[in-house]
Amino acid sequence: MRAMQVTELGKPLSLRDIPHPSAGAGQVVVKVHTCGLNFGDLLAIKGTYQERPDVPFTLGMELCGTVTEVGQGVTRFTVGQRIAAYCGFDALADFAAISADICVPIPDVMSDEDAAAFLIAYGTSHVALDYKAHLRAGERLLVLGASGGVGLTAVELGKLMGAEVIAVARGAQKLQVAKAAGADHLIDSETDDIRDCVKALGGADVVYDPIGGEQFKAALRACRPEARLIPLGFASGEVPQIPANHLLVKNLTVIGFYWGGYTRVNPKVLTDSFEVLTDWYVAGKIKPHVSHVLPLEQANEALDLLRTRKATGKVVVRVA
């Protein structure tokens, strides 16, 4: 079968022919229809992601597909059933053998593209804002990187949860995407002073930050007393160092959050979240923003859209 693999760290993916997988105990084999790309894929290519498999390995963290084989002990899924899964790796291939515990059934009304764009982006934002930060209606939510894959869902879900949303993004075009998702206030990270703009609006109660670097520092200084900050990525390339005295003076809380880690420590957090999000999708309350869909052979071009920040929302690779 075909697979897009990392054969050398820091180099483009190679389209290779590898053996077809079989389902082990507790696993299912999935015929992959679509794969959603994520910033973590870029880190995995460089060898700087939290998890570092041996080279060569197949890239792709989330997928939508159809179950073609069920392993011993699996009772939740049947052959022919459509599922979505956060698998960490192996999604950019014709087939993937993955643990049944990380699979979720998807409704018939959800397209393959939406399903591949759904789990990580919406799941990350929902668990971060609801389960971790306990965002309440009427609070002011500051979203950095608001036009990106996870940032855009944070804007959308924050508004749905009743927050006043401040969106930070680069350039007028990306800010308009955030505005369409429900942002109440727009800040251009290229030209505006984030700290001054947020303080002028009254400060932030919750900060959602996939960017890090100078933007995190500015957001930290624009927080209201008892604000909660969620660093969940460092797209700027800089991991911010947090001065503890700032936390003390304003009684601030910094919340560490790695969505994928819950697949091991408490997967029920993710499955409960997905049930809520699926209900919202079926009800028409949320809709993934997919800016590009490319075929498997063009996975490197698809990754470049993330690398150069030319995409808004999600980039999806169609495999089947």
PDB file of C-alpha atoms in Angstrom, residues 182-320:
ATOM      1  CA  GLY A 182     -17.702  34.861  15.839  1.00  0.00           C
ATOM      2  CA  ALA A 183     -14.886  37.072  17.147  1.00  0.00           C
ATOM      3  CA  ASP A 184     -16.105  40.260  18.848  1.00  0.00           C
ATOM      4  CA  HIS A 185     -12.791  42.140  18.669  1.00  0.00           C
ATOM      5  CA  LEU A 186      -9.894  41.856  16.197  1.00  0.00           C
ATOM      6  CA  ILE A 187      -6.192  42.531  16.805  1.00  0.00           C
ATOM      7  CA  ASP A 188      -3.621  42.450  13.997  1.00  0.00           C
ATOM      8  CA  SER A 189      -0.420  40.898  15.361  1.00  0.00           C
ATOM      9  CA  GLU A 190       1.581  42.589  12.588  1.00  0.00           C
ATOM     10  CA  THR A 191       0.612  46.159  13.412  1.00  0.00           C
ATOM     11  CA  ASP A 192      -1.173  46.320  16.783  1.00  0.00           C
ATOM     12  CA  ASP A 193       0.202  46.200  20.322  1.00  0.00           C
ATOM     13  CA  ILE A 194      -1.543  43.149  21.771  1.00  0.00           C
ATOM     14  CA  ARG A 195      -1.068  44.176  25.389  1.00  0.00           C
ATOM     15  CA  ASP A 196      -2.393  47.715  24.922  1.00  0.00           C
ATOM     16  CA  CYS A 197      -5.352  46.595  22.800  1.00  0.00           C
ATOM     17  CA  VAL A 198      -6.448  43.893  25.238  1.00  0.00           C
ATOM     18  CA  LYS A 199      -6.050  46.142  28.284  1.00  0.00           C
ATOM     19  CA  ALA A 200      -8.145  48.811  26.514  1.00  0.00           C
ATOM     20  CA  LEU A 201     -10.933  46.243  26.221  1.00  0.00           C
ATOM     21  CA  GLY A 202     -10.740  45.480  29.952  1.00  0.00           C
ATOM     22  CA  GLY A 203      -8.208  42.646  30.014  1.00  0.00           C
ATOM     23  CA  ALA A 204      -8.495  38.897  29.430  1.00  0.00           C
ATOM     24  CA  ASP A 205     -10.036  36.281  31.737  1.00  0.00           C
ATOM     25  CA  VAL A 206      -8.793  33.315  29.675  1.00  0.00           C
ATOM     26  CA  VAL A 207      -5.858  33.219  27.224  1.00  0.00           C
ATOM     27  CA  TYR A 208      -5.740  30.478  24.586  1.00  0.00           C
ATOM     28  CA  ASP A 209      -2.217  30.364  23.149  1.00  0.00           C
ATOM     29  CA  PRO A 210      -0.894  28.061  20.405  1.00  0.00           C
ATOM     30  CA  ILE A 211       1.785  30.652  19.485  1.00  0.00           C
ATOM     31  CA  GLY A 212       4.052  31.323  22.485  1.00  0.00           C
ATOM     32  CA  GLY A 213       6.967  33.746  22.269  1.00  0.00           C
ATOM     33  CA  GLU A 214       6.350  37.473  22.438  1.00  0.00           C
ATOM     34  CA  GLN A 215       2.603  37.079  21.999  1.00  0.00           C
ATOM     35  CA  PHE A 216       2.365  35.030  25.203  1.00  0.00           C
ATOM     36  CA  LYS A 217       4.367  37.670  27.072  1.00  0.00           C
ATOM     37  CA  ALA A 218       2.030  40.405  25.837  1.00  0.00           C
ATOM     38  CA  ALA A 219      -1.057  38.382  26.748  1.00  0.00           C
ATOM     39  CA  LEU A 220       0.296  37.632  30.223  1.00  0.00           C
ATOM     40  CA  ARG A 221       0.579  41.343  30.910  1.00  0.00           C
ATOM     41  CA  ALA A 222      -2.938  41.991  29.660  1.00  0.00           C
ATOM     42  CA  CYS A 223      -4.637  39.519  32.011  1.00  0.00           C
ATOM     43  CA  ARG A 224      -7.259  40.413  34.553  1.00  0.00           C
ATOM     44  CA  PRO A 225      -6.815  39.183  38.155  1.00  0.00           C
ATOM     45  CA  GLU A 226      -7.480  35.433  38.479  1.00  0.00           C
ATOM     46  CA  ALA A 227      -7.144  34.899  34.724  1.00  0.00           C
ATOM     47  CA  ARG A 228      -6.255  31.467  33.341  1.00  0.00           C
ATOM     48  CA  LEU A 229      -3.649  31.021  30.601  1.00  0.00           C
ATOM     49  CA  ILE A 230      -3.458  27.902  28.431  1.00  0.00           C
ATOM     50  CA  PRO A 231      -0.173  27.456  26.521  1.00  0.00           C
ATOM     51  CA  LEU A 232      -0.829  24.594  24.101  1.00  0.00           C
ATOM     52  CA  GLY A 233       1.741  25.115  21.361  1.00  0.00           C
ATOM     53  CA  PHE A 234       4.689  27.206  20.276  1.00  0.00           C
ATOM     54  CA  ALA A 235       4.176  28.027  16.604  1.00  0.00           C
ATOM     55  CA  SER A 236       6.473  31.049  17.025  1.00  0.00           C
ATOM     56  CA  GLY A 237       9.349  28.706  17.763  1.00  0.00           C
ATOM     57  CA  GLU A 238       9.916  30.252  21.198  1.00  0.00           C
ATOM     58  CA  VAL A 239       8.839  28.590  24.436  1.00  0.00           C
ATOM     59  CA  PRO A 240       8.089  31.474  26.822  1.00  0.00           C
ATOM     60  CA  GLN A 241       9.633  31.593  30.281  1.00  0.00           C
ATOM     61  CA  ILE A 242       6.996  32.666  32.797  1.00  0.00           C
ATOM     62  CA  PRO A 243       7.942  35.120  35.584  1.00  0.00           C
ATOM     63  CA  ALA A 244       6.396  33.685  38.744  1.00  0.00           C
ATOM     64  CA  ASN A 245       6.032  37.118  40.349  1.00  0.00           C
ATOM     65  CA  HIS A 246       3.484  38.111  37.682  1.00  0.00           C
ATOM     66  CA  LEU A 247       1.429  35.032  38.544  1.00  0.00           C
ATOM     67  CA  LEU A 248       1.592  35.873  42.241  1.00  0.00           C
ATOM     68  CA  VAL A 249       0.568  39.528  42.006  1.00  0.00           C
ATOM     69  CA  LYS A 250      -2.548  38.872  39.912  1.00  0.00           C
ATOM     70  CA  ASN A 251      -3.354  35.380  41.216  1.00  0.00           C
ATOM     71  CA  LEU A 252      -2.969  33.998  37.684  1.00  0.00           C
ATOM     72  CA  THR A 253      -3.140  30.318  36.760  1.00  0.00           C
ATOM     73  CA  VAL A 254      -1.103  28.776  33.925  1.00  0.00           C
ATOM     74  CA  ILE A 255      -2.628  25.502  32.753  1.00  0.00           C
ATOM     75  CA  GLY A 256      -0.448  22.946  30.995  1.00  0.00           C
ATOM     76  CA  PHE A 257      -2.389  21.148  28.293  1.00  0.00           C
ATOM     77  CA  TYR A 258      -1.529  18.452  25.756  1.00  0.00           C
ATOM     78  CA  TRP A 259      -4.714  17.097  24.173  1.00  0.00           C
ATOM     79  CA  GLY A 260      -3.064  13.978  22.769  1.00  0.00           C
ATOM     80  CA  GLY A 261      -1.812  12.981  26.205  1.00  0.00           C
ATOM     81  CA  TYR A 262      -5.356  12.185  27.289  1.00  0.00           C
ATOM     82  CA  THR A 263      -5.436   9.206  24.910  1.00  0.00           C
ATOM     83  CA  ARG A 264      -3.242   7.496  27.514  1.00  0.00           C
ATOM     84  CA  VAL A 265      -4.035   9.082  30.878  1.00  0.00           C
ATOM     85  CA  ASN A 266      -7.813   9.600  30.617  1.00  0.00           C
ATOM     86  CA  PRO A 267      -9.355   8.912  27.183  1.00  0.00           C
ATOM     87  CA  LYS A 268     -12.879   9.393  28.581  1.00  0.00           C
ATOM     88  CA  VAL A 269     -12.179  13.152  28.663  1.00  0.00           C
ATOM     89  CA  LEU A 270     -11.785  13.038  24.890  1.00  0.00           C
ATOM     90  CA  THR A 271     -14.709  10.749  24.124  1.00  0.00           C
ATOM     91  CA  ASP A 272     -17.053  12.795  26.359  1.00  0.00           C
ATOM     92  CA  SER A 273     -15.908  15.949  24.592  1.00  0.00           C
ATOM     93  CA  PHE A 274     -16.420  14.388  21.175  1.00  0.00           C
ATOM     94  CA  GLU A 275     -20.017  13.462  22.045  1.00  0.00           C
ATOM     95  CA  VAL A 276     -20.786  17.091  22.888  1.00  0.00           C
ATOM     96  CA  LEU A 277     -19.039  18.366  19.766  1.00  0.00           C
ATOM     97  CA  THR A 278     -20.792  15.849  17.522  1.00  0.00           C
ATOM     98  CA  ASP A 279     -24.170  16.940  18.878  1.00  0.00           C
ATOM     99  CA  TRP A 280     -23.261  20.558  18.130  1.00  0.00           C
ATOM    100  CA  TYR A 281     -22.156  19.608  14.599  1.00  0.00           C
ATOM    101  CA  VAL A 282     -25.362  17.704  13.856  1.00  0.00           C
ATOM    102  CA  ALA A 283     -27.367  20.639  15.223  1.00  0.00           C
ATOM    103  CA  GLY A 284     -25.525  22.991  12.845  1.00  0.00           C
ATOM    104  CA  LYS A 285     -23.868  24.970  15.646  1.00  0.00           C
ATOM    105  CA  ILE A 286     -20.293  24.314  14.490  1.00  0.00           C
ATOM    106  CA  LYS A 287     -18.715  23.647  11.102  1.00  0.00           C
ATOM    107  CA  PRO A 288     -15.010  22.932  10.406  1.00  0.00           C
ATOM    108  CA  HIS A 289     -13.257  25.509   8.246  1.00  0.00           C
ATOM    109  CA  VAL A 290     -11.197  23.580   5.672  1.00  0.00           C
ATOM    110  CA  SER A 291      -9.200  25.922   3.449  1.00  0.00           C
ATOM    111  CA  HIS A 292      -7.434  23.300   1.291  1.00  0.00           C
ATOM    112  CA  VAL A 293      -7.932  19.660   0.255  1.00  0.00           C
ATOM    113  CA  LEU A 294      -5.045  17.986  -1.616  1.00  0.00           C
ATOM    114  CA  PRO A 295      -4.403  14.383  -2.755  1.00  0.00           C
ATOM    115  CA  LEU A 296      -1.951  12.063  -0.985  1.00  0.00           C
ATOM    116  CA  GLU A 297       0.704  12.593  -3.655  1.00  0.00           C
ATOM    117  CA  GLN A 298       0.721  16.313  -2.808  1.00  0.00           C
ATOM    118  CA  ALA A 299       1.116  15.892   0.956  1.00  0.00           C
ATOM    119  CA  ASN A 300       4.373  17.874   0.902  1.00  0.00           C
ATOM    120  CA  GLU A 301       2.603  20.794  -0.776  1.00  0.00           C
ATOM    121  CA  ALA A 302      -0.173  20.507   1.817  1.00  0.00           C
ATOM    122  CA  LEU A 303       2.377  20.660   4.638  1.00  0.00           C
ATOM    123  CA  ASP A 304       3.949  23.743   3.042  1.00  0.00           C
ATOM    124  CA  LEU A 305       0.608  25.521   3.381  1.00  0.00           C
ATOM    125  CA  LEU A 306       0.936  25.072   7.152  1.00  0.00           C
ATOM    126  CA  ARG A 307       4.644  25.835   7.214  1.00  0.00           C
ATOM    127  CA  THR A 308       4.224  29.137   5.344  1.00  0.00           C
ATOM    128  CA  ARG A 309       0.979  29.983   7.175  1.00  0.00           C
ATOM    129  CA  LYS A 310      -0.934  30.330   3.926  1.00  0.00           C
ATOM    130  CA  ALA A 311      -3.809  28.184   5.228  1.00  0.00           C
ATOM    131  CA  THR A 312      -6.695  29.234   7.417  1.00  0.00           C
ATOM    132  CA  GLY A 313      -8.454  26.634   9.522  1.00  0.00           C
ATOM    133  CA  LYS A 314      -7.502  23.101   8.461  1.00  0.00           C
ATOM    134  CA  VAL A 315      -5.616  21.506   5.571  1.00  0.00           C
ATOM    135  CA  VAL A 316      -6.883  18.051   4.647  1.00  0.00           C
ATOM    136  CA  VAL A 317      -5.241  15.351   2.519  1.00  0.00           C
ATOM    137  CA  ARG A 318      -7.597  13.044   0.610  1.00  0.00           C
ATOM    138  CA  VAL A 319      -6.111   9.540   0.588  1.00  0.00           C
ATOM    139  CA  ALA A 320      -8.830   7.349  -0.950  1.00  0.00           C
TER     140      ALA A 320
END
